[in-house]
Amino acid sequence: MDDNAILAEQSFCGSILLDKNTAFWPDCRGFLLPEDFLSRECEGVYRAACALLDEGATVDPVTVREKTGCDSGFLLQLMDVCAMAVNARAYAETVHRQALSRRAAALCADLGDRLHSGGVDPSAAILETSGALEGLLTAESDASTVSAAESFQELWTWLSSDETGLLTLPTLDRLTGGFQPGKLYVIAGRPGCGKSALGVTLASVMAQTRRVTYCTLEMEARQVTERILSSYSGVSFAKIEHKADLSDQDARRLWQARERYRSLRLTINRRPEATAEQIEVMARQSHAEALIVDHLGLVSGRERETEYQQVTRNSRQMKLLARRLGIPVILQVQLSREAEREEQPRLWNLRSSGAIEQDADVVLLLHSRVQSEDGWQAQEVLVNVAKNRSGPTKTFPLQWYKATNRFVDEGRLFPEGQARS
């Protein structure tokens, strides 16, 4: 055992036994855990003292001995080691600091062993260890509870600041307050209803002012670029994709749109598949202030997981990612086939797992009754804000010009449960 660690633990426990009025050590319980002790005997003394304090009983060598069954000689030794009971907090801080060092060293050693043994995804292993280390720091800097006075001050500071959610579409912003840090947003719909198109549009709007990571597991990075350039230039992205149909005028308009596109603070994923852990690595590496994932069903799972288990776990991971990084996460999800048979999709049409609805702070269900065959004509897409933890649930229409991946928000709102005025 580490002699210095044991000395600090013995000095703290000695101060508990010497301090008849329990004036110097109870506040240490806010950060010092029984698990922080290297010596099992000292841990037992601390647990006993805390229990006695909670019972309103006297904490002294006699009562602690009765609680623990410790040898009297050991308790006298503890009091002998302690210089002054008034130093209790300093001793406790030393014990906790040494425990923190041991935990961090153990995590790093475990990471080294796992990487050398092979058979593990290095990115996932590093991320897992990074999260565990970050958890140690969070425990150091943030209390797990907050008083009413402190929570009010936090709220008032936030109200007094200029901070807002990331603003995109005016009607959506009015209903949700914008995309807020730490929240999970779900955009759900059947194929062809504009789900990916809307995700790209939101990315291009947010990336004008914030760092956005767009993780597409369905399209190539080039196709995301094509859609944004199409909306900026007015040139059909089908033309851009096929290349042969581009006129000189189209090329000029694309060239003129290049600076606007290049100014975006946008990072696009190139990987055709990724786990939730790898997506978090991407977001951390790009210092993302917002993350869009297209789509949940393509996020890789673990071996032998059922589809239900995979979707449930990945949905929860996306929620935790939003909270850990303090950014909005926008998750695109496919609705089940049953949604096609209903007049409007409902929350229960979220595919494979009810965990998606539970994890999400806001759920947007997209629906288009009539799909325009002419991409240059506006196609009405109904956006049903079906779940909204912090606001109303309403439906509003967007005009989607499919050929150029452009959405127009007319600012109309339908009452809850009503699709048309």
Tab-separated table of C-alpha atoms in Angstrom:
chain	number	residue	atom	x	y	z
A	1	MET	CA	0.000	0.000	0.000
A	2	ASP	CA	1.022	3.617	-0.578
A	3	ASP	CA	2.391	4.890	2.765
A	4	ASN	CA	1.487	8.537	2.001
A	5	ALA	CA	-2.088	7.590	1.100
A	6	ILE	CA	-2.475	5.547	4.279
A	7	LEU	CA	-1.039	8.371	6.402
A	8	ALA	CA	-3.578	10.861	4.995
A	9	GLU	CA	-6.433	8.400	5.605
A	10	GLN	CA	-5.320	7.701	9.159
A	11	SER	CA	-4.933	11.426	9.872
A	12	PHE	CA	-8.460	12.135	8.623
A	13	CYS	CA	-9.996	9.295	10.639
A	14	GLY	CA	-8.028	10.437	13.693
A	15	SER	CA	-9.481	13.937	13.313
A	16	ILE	CA	-12.990	12.430	13.291
A	17	LEU	CA	-12.317	10.673	16.583
A	18	LEU	CA	-10.700	13.723	18.196
A	19	ASP	CA	-13.392	16.209	17.124
A	20	LYS	CA	-16.034	15.740	19.826
A	21	ASN	CA	-18.278	18.466	18.406
A	22	THR	CA	-18.055	17.177	14.791
A	23	ALA	CA	-17.349	20.720	13.643
A	24	PHE	CA	-14.596	20.129	11.107
A	25	TRP	CA	-15.326	17.018	9.049
A	26	PRO	CA	-19.060	16.678	8.142
A	27	ASP	CA	-18.793	19.068	5.170
A	28	CYS	CA	-16.204	16.686	3.669
A	29	ARG	CA	-19.047	14.291	2.919
A	30	GLY	CA	-19.913	16.478	-0.068
A	31	PHE	CA	-16.886	15.137	-1.962
A	32	LEU	CA	-15.259	12.322	0.023
A	33	LEU	CA	-16.664	8.845	-0.662
A	34	PRO	CA	-16.089	5.700	1.395
A	35	GLU	CA	-14.706	4.126	-1.801
A	36	ASP	CA	-11.928	6.739	-1.813
A	37	PHE	CA	-10.128	4.942	1.027
A	38	LEU	CA	-7.321	2.517	0.285
A	39	SER	CA	-7.380	1.130	3.828
A	40	ARG	CA	-10.466	-1.001	4.513
A	41	GLU	CA	-10.142	-0.268	8.239
A	42	CYS	CA	-10.172	3.496	7.655
A	43	GLU	CA	-13.097	3.106	5.250
A	44	GLY	CA	-14.987	1.288	7.996
A	45	VAL	CA	-14.301	4.078	10.499
A	46	TYR	CA	-15.545	6.706	8.015
A	47	ARG	CA	-18.717	4.741	7.207
A	48	ALA	CA	-19.434	4.259	10.904
A	49	ALA	CA	-18.899	7.948	11.662
A	50	CYS	CA	-21.254	8.973	8.831
A	51	ALA	CA	-23.916	6.535	10.034
A	52	LEU	CA	-23.640	7.815	13.616
A	53	LEU	CA	-23.896	11.394	12.402
A	54	ASP	CA	-27.044	10.558	10.425
A	55	GLU	CA	-28.537	8.931	13.527
A	56	GLY	CA	-27.812	12.039	15.594
A	57	ALA	CA	-25.476	10.026	17.839
A	58	THR	CA	-22.119	11.071	19.269
A	59	VAL	CA	-19.074	10.292	17.140
A	60	ASP	CA	-16.160	9.227	19.355
A	61	PRO	CA	-13.843	6.222	19.837
A	62	VAL	CA	-16.410	4.359	21.958
A	63	THR	CA	-19.366	4.682	19.536
A	64	VAL	CA	-17.204	4.027	16.461
A	65	ARG	CA	-15.766	0.888	18.098
A	66	GLU	CA	-19.289	-0.352	18.808
A	67	LYS	CA	-20.280	0.251	15.159
A	68	THR	CA	-17.206	-1.312	13.580
A	69	GLY	CA	-15.848	-3.765	16.098
A	70	CYS	CA	-12.404	-2.205	15.520
A	71	ASP	CA	-9.587	-2.921	17.942
A	72	SER	CA	-9.226	-0.131	20.548
A	73	GLY	CA	-5.501	-0.018	19.884
A	74	PHE	CA	-6.132	0.800	16.192
A	75	LEU	CA	-8.444	3.700	17.090
A	76	LEU	CA	-5.884	5.068	19.570
A	77	GLN	CA	-3.242	4.792	16.850
A	78	LEU	CA	-5.418	6.889	14.518
A	79	MET	CA	-5.738	9.647	17.129
A	80	ASP	CA	-1.998	9.468	17.713
A	81	VAL	CA	-1.226	9.970	14.019
A	82	CYS	CA	-3.525	13.000	13.673
A	83	ALA	CA	-1.785	16.274	14.371
A	84	MET	CA	-4.862	18.533	14.676
A	85	ALA	CA	-8.562	17.878	14.146
A	86	VAL	CA	-8.957	21.295	12.522
A	87	ASN	CA	-6.968	19.953	9.552
A	88	ALA	CA	-9.718	17.439	8.765
A	89	ARG	CA	-10.710	19.024	5.434
A	90	ALA	CA	-7.110	19.173	4.231
A	91	TYR	CA	-6.665	15.482	5.078
A	92	ALA	CA	-9.956	14.625	3.324
A	93	GLU	CA	-8.947	16.525	0.179
A	94	THR	CA	-5.668	14.603	0.105
A	95	VAL	CA	-7.472	11.265	0.442
A	96	HIS	CA	-9.894	12.175	-2.361
A	97	ARG	CA	-7.164	13.524	-4.653
A	98	GLN	CA	-5.116	10.345	-4.260
A	99	ALA	CA	-8.191	8.209	-4.976
A	100	LEU	CA	-8.850	10.217	-8.141
A	101	SER	CA	-5.254	9.650	-9.283
A	102	ARG	CA	-5.605	5.892	-8.739
A	103	ARG	CA	-8.854	5.719	-10.715
A	104	ALA	CA	-7.436	7.706	-13.636
A	105	ALA	CA	-4.264	5.578	-13.711
A	106	ALA	CA	-6.338	2.382	-13.650
A	107	LEU	CA	-8.480	3.562	-16.580
A	108	CYS	CA	-5.397	4.403	-18.652
A	109	ALA	CA	-3.746	1.073	-17.783
A	110	ASP	CA	-6.917	-0.780	-18.784
A	111	LEU	CA	-6.994	1.091	-22.104
A	112	GLY	CA	-3.385	0.108	-22.766
A	113	ASP	CA	-4.135	-3.555	-22.036
A	114	ARG	CA	-7.176	-3.554	-24.328
A	115	LEU	CA	-5.317	-1.909	-27.206
A	116	HIS	CA	-2.367	-4.309	-26.919
A	117	SER	CA	-4.575	-7.386	-26.698
A	118	GLY	CA	-6.170	-6.622	-30.090
A	119	GLY	CA	-9.684	-7.481	-31.223
A	120	VAL	CA	-11.139	-4.127	-30.165
A	121	ASP	CA	-12.058	-1.023	-32.116
A	122	PRO	CA	-9.371	1.517	-31.050
A	123	SER	CA	-11.699	4.488	-31.608
A	124	ALA	CA	-14.438	2.964	-29.474
A	125	ALA	CA	-11.983	1.931	-26.732
A	126	ILE	CA	-10.370	5.385	-26.622
A	127	LEU	CA	-13.784	7.088	-26.595
A	128	GLU	CA	-15.004	4.848	-23.776
A	129	THR	CA	-11.924	5.624	-21.680
A	130	SER	CA	-12.150	9.308	-22.572
A	131	GLY	CA	-15.768	9.339	-21.387
A	132	ALA	CA	-14.814	7.611	-18.145
A	133	LEU	CA	-11.986	10.108	-17.528
A	134	GLU	CA	-14.313	12.976	-18.354
A	135	GLY	CA	-16.755	11.494	-15.845
A	136	LEU	CA	-14.076	11.751	-13.152
A	137	LEU	CA	-13.545	15.423	-13.998
A	138	THR	CA	-17.277	16.106	-14.088
A	139	ALA	CA	-17.656	14.566	-10.665
A	140	GLU	CA	-14.920	16.909	-9.466
A	141	SER	CA	-16.359	20.095	-10.933
A	142	ASP	CA	-20.110	19.524	-10.753
A	143	ALA	CA	-22.202	18.538	-7.773
A	144	SER	CA	-24.836	15.883	-8.450
A	145	THR	CA	-27.451	18.009	-6.732
A	146	VAL	CA	-28.212	21.709	-6.778
A	147	SER	CA	-30.107	23.868	-4.317
A	148	ALA	CA	-33.204	25.869	-5.248
A	149	ALA	CA	-31.226	29.109	-4.887
A	150	GLU	CA	-28.441	27.843	-7.170
A	151	SER	CA	-30.821	26.507	-9.804
A	152	PHE	CA	-32.735	29.818	-9.824
A	153	GLN	CA	-29.475	31.721	-10.305
A	154	GLU	CA	-28.552	29.455	-13.227
A	155	LEU	CA	-31.966	30.073	-14.807
A	156	TRP	CA	-31.771	33.829	-14.265
A	157	THR	CA	-28.263	33.987	-15.735
A	158	TRP	CA	-29.509	32.118	-18.798
A	159	LEU	CA	-32.550	34.406	-19.151
A	160	SER	CA	-30.317	37.465	-18.882
A	161	SER	CA	-27.927	36.241	-21.575
A	162	ASP	CA	-28.218	36.554	-25.348
A	163	GLU	CA	-28.039	32.768	-25.707
A	164	THR	CA	-30.718	31.162	-27.889
A	165	GLY	CA	-31.179	27.872	-29.631
A	166	LEU	CA	-29.891	27.454	-33.180
A	167	LEU	CA	-32.497	29.147	-35.380
A	168	THR	CA	-33.486	27.634	-38.725
A	169	LEU	CA	-37.104	27.700	-39.955
A	170	PRO	CA	-39.202	30.555	-38.483
A	171	THR	CA	-42.304	28.489	-37.682
A	172	LEU	CA	-40.271	25.666	-36.168
A	173	ASP	CA	-38.263	28.184	-34.106
A	174	ARG	CA	-41.510	29.708	-32.842
A	175	LEU	CA	-42.707	26.320	-31.583
A	176	THR	CA	-39.457	24.965	-30.151
A	177	GLY	CA	-37.257	27.981	-29.428
A	178	GLY	CA	-34.663	26.711	-31.889
A	179	PHE	CA	-32.380	23.710	-31.539
A	180	GLN	CA	-31.205	23.747	-27.902
A	181	PRO	CA	-27.915	22.384	-26.501
A	182	GLY	CA	-28.146	18.976	-24.841
A	183	LYS	CA	-31.431	18.010	-26.513
A	184	LEU	CA	-32.285	15.217	-28.939
A	185	TYR	CA	-34.447	16.077	-31.953
A	186	VAL	CA	-35.995	13.358	-34.135
A	187	ILE	CA	-37.079	13.945	-37.730
A	188	ALA	CA	-39.121	10.953	-38.882
A	189	GLY	CA	-40.821	10.034	-42.106
A	190	ARG	CA	-41.179	7.430	-44.835
A	191	PRO	CA	-38.712	7.385	-47.779
A	192	GLY	CA	-39.377	10.154	-50.286
A	193	CYS	CA	-41.081	12.582	-47.908
A	194	GLY	CA	-38.106	14.969	-47.665
A	195	LYS	CA	-36.500	13.713	-44.460
A	196	SER	CA	-32.890	13.780	-45.719
A	197	ALA	CA	-33.544	16.930	-47.727
A	198	LEU	CA	-34.729	18.741	-44.610
A	199	GLY	CA	-31.700	17.503	-42.647
A	200	VAL	CA	-29.352	18.915	-45.300
A	201	THR	CA	-31.272	22.206	-45.297
A	202	LEU	CA	-31.024	22.528	-41.513
A	203	ALA	CA	-27.305	21.745	-41.676
A	204	SER	CA	-26.700	24.451	-44.271
A	205	VAL	CA	-28.592	27.053	-42.222
A	206	MET	CA	-26.940	26.227	-38.887
A	207	ALA	CA	-23.465	25.969	-40.417
A	208	GLN	CA	-23.591	29.651	-41.379
A	209	THR	CA	-22.894	30.545	-37.745
A	210	ARG	CA	-21.965	27.328	-35.876
A	211	ARG	CA	-19.782	24.265	-36.389
A	212	VAL	CA	-22.044	21.480	-37.675
A	213	THR	CA	-21.141	17.822	-38.206
A	214	TYR	CA	-23.374	16.075	-40.737
A	215	CYS	CA	-23.055	12.304	-40.378
A	216	THR	CA	-24.643	10.758	-43.446
A	217	LEU	CA	-24.736	6.973	-43.547
A	218	GLU	CA	-27.029	6.928	-46.586
A	219	MET	CA	-25.452	9.399	-49.033
A	220	GLU	CA	-21.899	10.159	-50.074
A	221	ALA	CA	-20.369	13.413	-48.835
A	222	ARG	CA	-20.400	14.673	-52.444
A	223	GLN	CA	-24.166	14.209	-52.632
A	224	VAL	CA	-24.668	16.377	-49.544
A	225	THR	CA	-22.551	19.074	-51.206
A	226	GLU	CA	-24.593	18.758	-54.409
A	227	ARG	CA	-27.850	19.367	-52.554
A	228	ILE	CA	-26.614	22.443	-50.728
A	229	LEU	CA	-25.035	23.916	-53.868
A	230	SER	CA	-28.267	23.193	-55.742
A	231	SER	CA	-30.313	25.208	-53.219
A	232	TYR	CA	-27.782	28.065	-53.371
A	233	SER	CA	-27.491	28.195	-57.154
A	234	GLY	CA	-30.938	27.084	-58.345
A	235	VAL	CA	-29.330	24.380	-60.505
A	236	SER	CA	-31.047	21.014	-60.166
A	237	PHE	CA	-28.947	18.593	-58.112
A	238	ALA	CA	-29.924	15.876	-60.610
A	239	LYS	CA	-28.108	17.917	-63.262
A	240	ILE	CA	-25.100	18.262	-60.978
A	241	GLU	CA	-25.158	14.525	-60.278
A	242	HIS	CA	-25.380	13.574	-63.978
A	243	LYS	CA	-22.930	16.295	-65.016
A	244	ALA	CA	-23.540	15.855	-68.752
A	245	ASP	CA	-26.654	18.077	-68.771
A	246	LEU	CA	-24.925	21.110	-67.230
A	247	SER	CA	-25.007	24.218	-69.387
A	248	ASP	CA	-22.420	27.018	-69.297
A	249	GLN	CA	-24.922	29.160	-67.409
A	250	ASP	CA	-25.405	26.352	-64.845
A	251	ALA	CA	-21.654	26.119	-64.366
A	252	ARG	CA	-21.404	29.896	-63.822
A	253	ARG	CA	-24.187	29.828	-61.220
A	254	LEU	CA	-22.496	26.948	-59.395
A	255	TRP	CA	-19.173	28.808	-59.448
A	256	GLN	CA	-20.845	31.913	-58.061
A	257	ALA	CA	-22.328	29.837	-55.218
A	258	ARG	CA	-18.959	28.330	-54.272
A	259	GLU	CA	-17.890	31.043	-51.815
A	260	ARG	CA	-21.175	30.897	-49.970
A	261	TYR	CA	-20.800	27.133	-49.650
A	262	ARG	CA	-17.120	27.243	-48.711
A	263	SER	CA	-17.865	29.687	-45.886
A	264	LEU	CA	-20.063	27.104	-44.126
A	265	ARG	CA	-18.669	25.690	-40.894
A	266	LEU	CA	-19.698	22.236	-42.002
A	267	THR	CA	-18.000	18.846	-41.577
A	268	ILE	CA	-19.396	15.869	-43.514
A	269	ASN	CA	-18.787	12.247	-42.600
A	270	ARG	CA	-17.158	10.137	-45.327
A	271	ARG	CA	-17.668	6.738	-43.681
A	272	PRO	CA	-20.454	4.517	-45.110
A	273	GLU	CA	-21.064	3.010	-41.654
A	274	ALA	CA	-20.366	4.004	-38.077
A	275	THR	CA	-21.245	3.055	-34.526
A	276	ALA	CA	-22.688	5.521	-32.029
A	277	GLU	CA	-19.264	5.656	-30.370
A	278	GLN	CA	-17.521	6.477	-33.667
A	279	ILE	CA	-20.073	9.197	-34.385
A	280	GLU	CA	-19.225	10.775	-31.027
A	281	VAL	CA	-15.525	10.647	-31.926
A	282	MET	CA	-16.295	12.529	-35.172
A	283	ALA	CA	-18.307	15.158	-33.306
A	284	ARG	CA	-15.542	15.651	-30.732
A	285	GLN	CA	-12.779	15.836	-33.351
A	286	SER	CA	-14.654	18.485	-35.335
A	287	HIS	CA	-15.618	20.414	-32.161
A	288	ALA	CA	-19.233	20.217	-33.321
A	289	GLU	CA	-21.792	22.673	-31.971
A	290	ALA	CA	-24.581	20.675	-33.635
A	291	LEU	CA	-24.764	17.114	-34.959
A	292	ILE	CA	-27.103	15.656	-37.591
A	293	VAL	CA	-27.260	11.876	-38.105
A	294	ASP	CA	-28.918	10.405	-41.217
A	295	HIS	CA	-30.242	7.972	-40.194
A	296	LEU	CA	-30.700	5.943	-36.981
A	297	GLY	CA	-31.439	2.644	-38.733
A	298	LEU	CA	-28.000	2.711	-40.384
A	299	VAL	CA	-26.010	3.329	-37.192
A	300	SER	CA	-24.088	0.091	-36.643
A	301	GLY	CA	-24.920	-2.156	-33.725
A	302	ARG	CA	-23.157	-4.912	-31.848
A	303	GLU	CA	-22.942	-8.553	-32.821
A	304	ARG	CA	-25.973	-10.667	-31.990
A	305	GLU	CA	-28.144	-7.607	-31.245
A	306	THR	CA	-31.706	-7.711	-32.525
A	307	GLU	CA	-32.955	-4.717	-34.509
A	308	TYR	CA	-34.994	-3.640	-31.476
A	309	GLN	CA	-31.960	-3.818	-29.170
A	310	GLN	CA	-29.769	-1.977	-31.674
A	311	VAL	CA	-32.222	0.874	-32.227
A	312	THR	CA	-32.956	1.176	-28.507
A	313	ARG	CA	-29.287	1.326	-27.541
A	314	ASN	CA	-28.298	3.717	-30.340
A	315	SER	CA	-31.218	6.031	-29.608
A	316	ARG	CA	-30.137	6.235	-25.972
A	317	GLN	CA	-26.514	6.802	-27.003
A	318	MET	CA	-27.551	9.746	-29.184
A	319	LYS	CA	-29.413	11.296	-26.240
A	320	LEU	CA	-26.430	10.824	-23.930
A	321	LEU	CA	-24.110	12.219	-26.613
A	322	ALA	CA	-26.212	15.405	-26.788
A	323	ARG	CA	-25.959	15.852	-23.020
A	324	ARG	CA	-22.262	14.958	-22.764
A	325	LEU	CA	-21.216	17.361	-25.518
A	326	GLY	CA	-23.839	20.002	-24.699
A	327	ILE	CA	-25.011	20.268	-28.320
A	328	PRO	CA	-28.286	19.666	-30.175
A	329	VAL	CA	-28.380	16.286	-31.907
A	330	ILE	CA	-30.787	15.889	-34.823
A	331	LEU	CA	-31.532	12.251	-35.535
A	332	GLN	CA	-33.336	11.154	-38.672
A	333	VAL	CA	-35.547	8.074	-38.356
A	334	GLN	CA	-37.628	6.037	-40.778
A	335	LEU	CA	-41.279	5.482	-39.909
A	336	SER	CA	-42.733	1.984	-40.096
A	337	ARG	CA	-44.716	0.911	-43.170
A	338	GLU	CA	-47.952	1.180	-41.197
A	339	ALA	CA	-47.580	4.973	-41.476
A	340	GLU	CA	-48.366	4.729	-45.212
A	341	ARG	CA	-51.822	3.382	-44.449
A	342	GLU	CA	-52.736	6.210	-42.078
A	343	GLU	CA	-53.931	9.690	-42.989
A	344	GLN	CA	-51.122	11.187	-40.919
A	345	PRO	CA	-48.201	9.426	-39.214
A	346	ARG	CA	-48.297	9.126	-35.428
A	347	LEU	CA	-45.696	8.676	-32.721
A	348	TRP	CA	-46.412	4.953	-32.550
A	349	ASN	CA	-45.216	4.654	-36.155
A	350	LEU	CA	-41.621	5.297	-35.044
A	351	ARG	CA	-39.873	2.237	-36.301
A	352	SER	CA	-38.634	-0.678	-34.172
A	353	SER	CA	-38.490	0.880	-30.713
A	354	GLY	CA	-40.566	3.014	-28.362
A	355	ALA	CA	-37.264	4.195	-26.884
A	356	ILE	CA	-36.959	6.754	-29.694
A	357	GLU	CA	-40.044	8.627	-28.534
A	358	GLN	CA	-38.924	8.355	-24.912
A	359	ASP	CA	-35.397	9.661	-25.559
A	360	ALA	CA	-36.390	12.523	-27.872
A	361	ASP	CA	-37.091	16.020	-26.594
A	362	VAL	CA	-38.788	16.983	-29.870
A	363	VAL	CA	-40.231	14.712	-32.567
A	364	LEU	CA	-41.074	16.019	-36.041
A	365	LEU	CA	-43.190	13.702	-38.214
A	366	LEU	CA	-43.030	14.507	-41.948
A	367	HIS	CA	-45.857	13.664	-44.309
A	368	SER	CA	-46.659	14.509	-47.913
A	369	ARG	CA	-50.081	13.515	-49.197
A	370	VAL	CA	-49.345	14.172	-52.848
A	371	GLN	CA	-45.809	13.812	-54.152
A	372	SER	CA	-45.142	16.088	-57.103
A	373	GLU	CA	-43.702	14.340	-60.131
A	374	ASP	CA	-42.257	17.598	-61.383
A	375	GLY	CA	-39.399	18.482	-59.035
A	376	TRP	CA	-39.613	22.134	-60.042
A	377	GLN	CA	-43.160	22.405	-58.685
A	378	ALA	CA	-43.656	22.967	-54.959
A	379	GLN	CA	-44.683	19.881	-53.022
A	380	GLU	CA	-46.378	20.470	-49.664
A	381	VAL	CA	-44.738	18.655	-46.772
A	382	LEU	CA	-46.625	18.683	-43.487
A	383	VAL	CA	-44.425	18.887	-40.387
A	384	ASN	CA	-46.203	17.574	-37.318
A	385	VAL	CA	-44.455	18.608	-34.086
A	386	ALA	CA	-45.833	15.505	-32.391
A	387	LYS	CA	-43.740	15.742	-29.234
A	388	ASN	CA	-42.356	18.919	-27.716
A	389	ARG	CA	-41.186	18.857	-24.108
A	390	SER	CA	-40.958	22.646	-23.914
A	391	GLY	CA	-43.776	23.882	-26.111
A	392	PRO	CA	-46.957	23.186	-28.084
A	393	THR	CA	-47.608	20.347	-30.514
A	394	LYS	CA	-48.792	21.764	-33.841
A	395	THR	CA	-48.596	21.018	-37.543
A	396	PHE	CA	-47.250	23.430	-40.144
A	397	PRO	CA	-46.628	23.143	-43.910
A	398	LEU	CA	-43.392	23.592	-45.818
A	399	GLN	CA	-43.200	24.040	-49.580
A	400	TRP	CA	-40.497	21.698	-50.855
A	401	TYR	CA	-38.906	22.334	-54.231
A	402	LYS	CA	-37.429	18.890	-54.665
A	403	ALA	CA	-35.289	19.640	-57.743
A	404	THR	CA	-33.159	22.155	-55.862
A	405	ASN	CA	-33.541	20.795	-52.333
A	406	ARG	CA	-35.156	24.016	-51.136
A	407	PHE	CA	-37.816	24.484	-48.460
A	408	VAL	CA	-40.017	27.549	-48.053
A	409	ASP	CA	-41.687	28.242	-44.698
A	410	GLU	CA	-44.892	30.224	-45.219
A	411	GLY	CA	-45.441	30.799	-41.500
A	412	ARG	CA	-48.815	29.031	-41.330
A	413	LEU	CA	-49.861	26.933	-38.326
A	414	PHE	CA	-52.603	24.311	-38.146
A	415	PRO	CA	-54.333	23.524	-34.828
A	416	GLU	CA	-53.318	20.330	-33.058
A	417	GLY	CA	-54.658	17.277	-34.850
A	418	GLN	CA	-55.708	19.272	-37.930
A	419	ALA	CA	-53.720	18.974	-41.129
A	420	ARG	CA	-55.329	21.739	-43.160
A	421	SER	CA	-57.065	25.023	-42.503
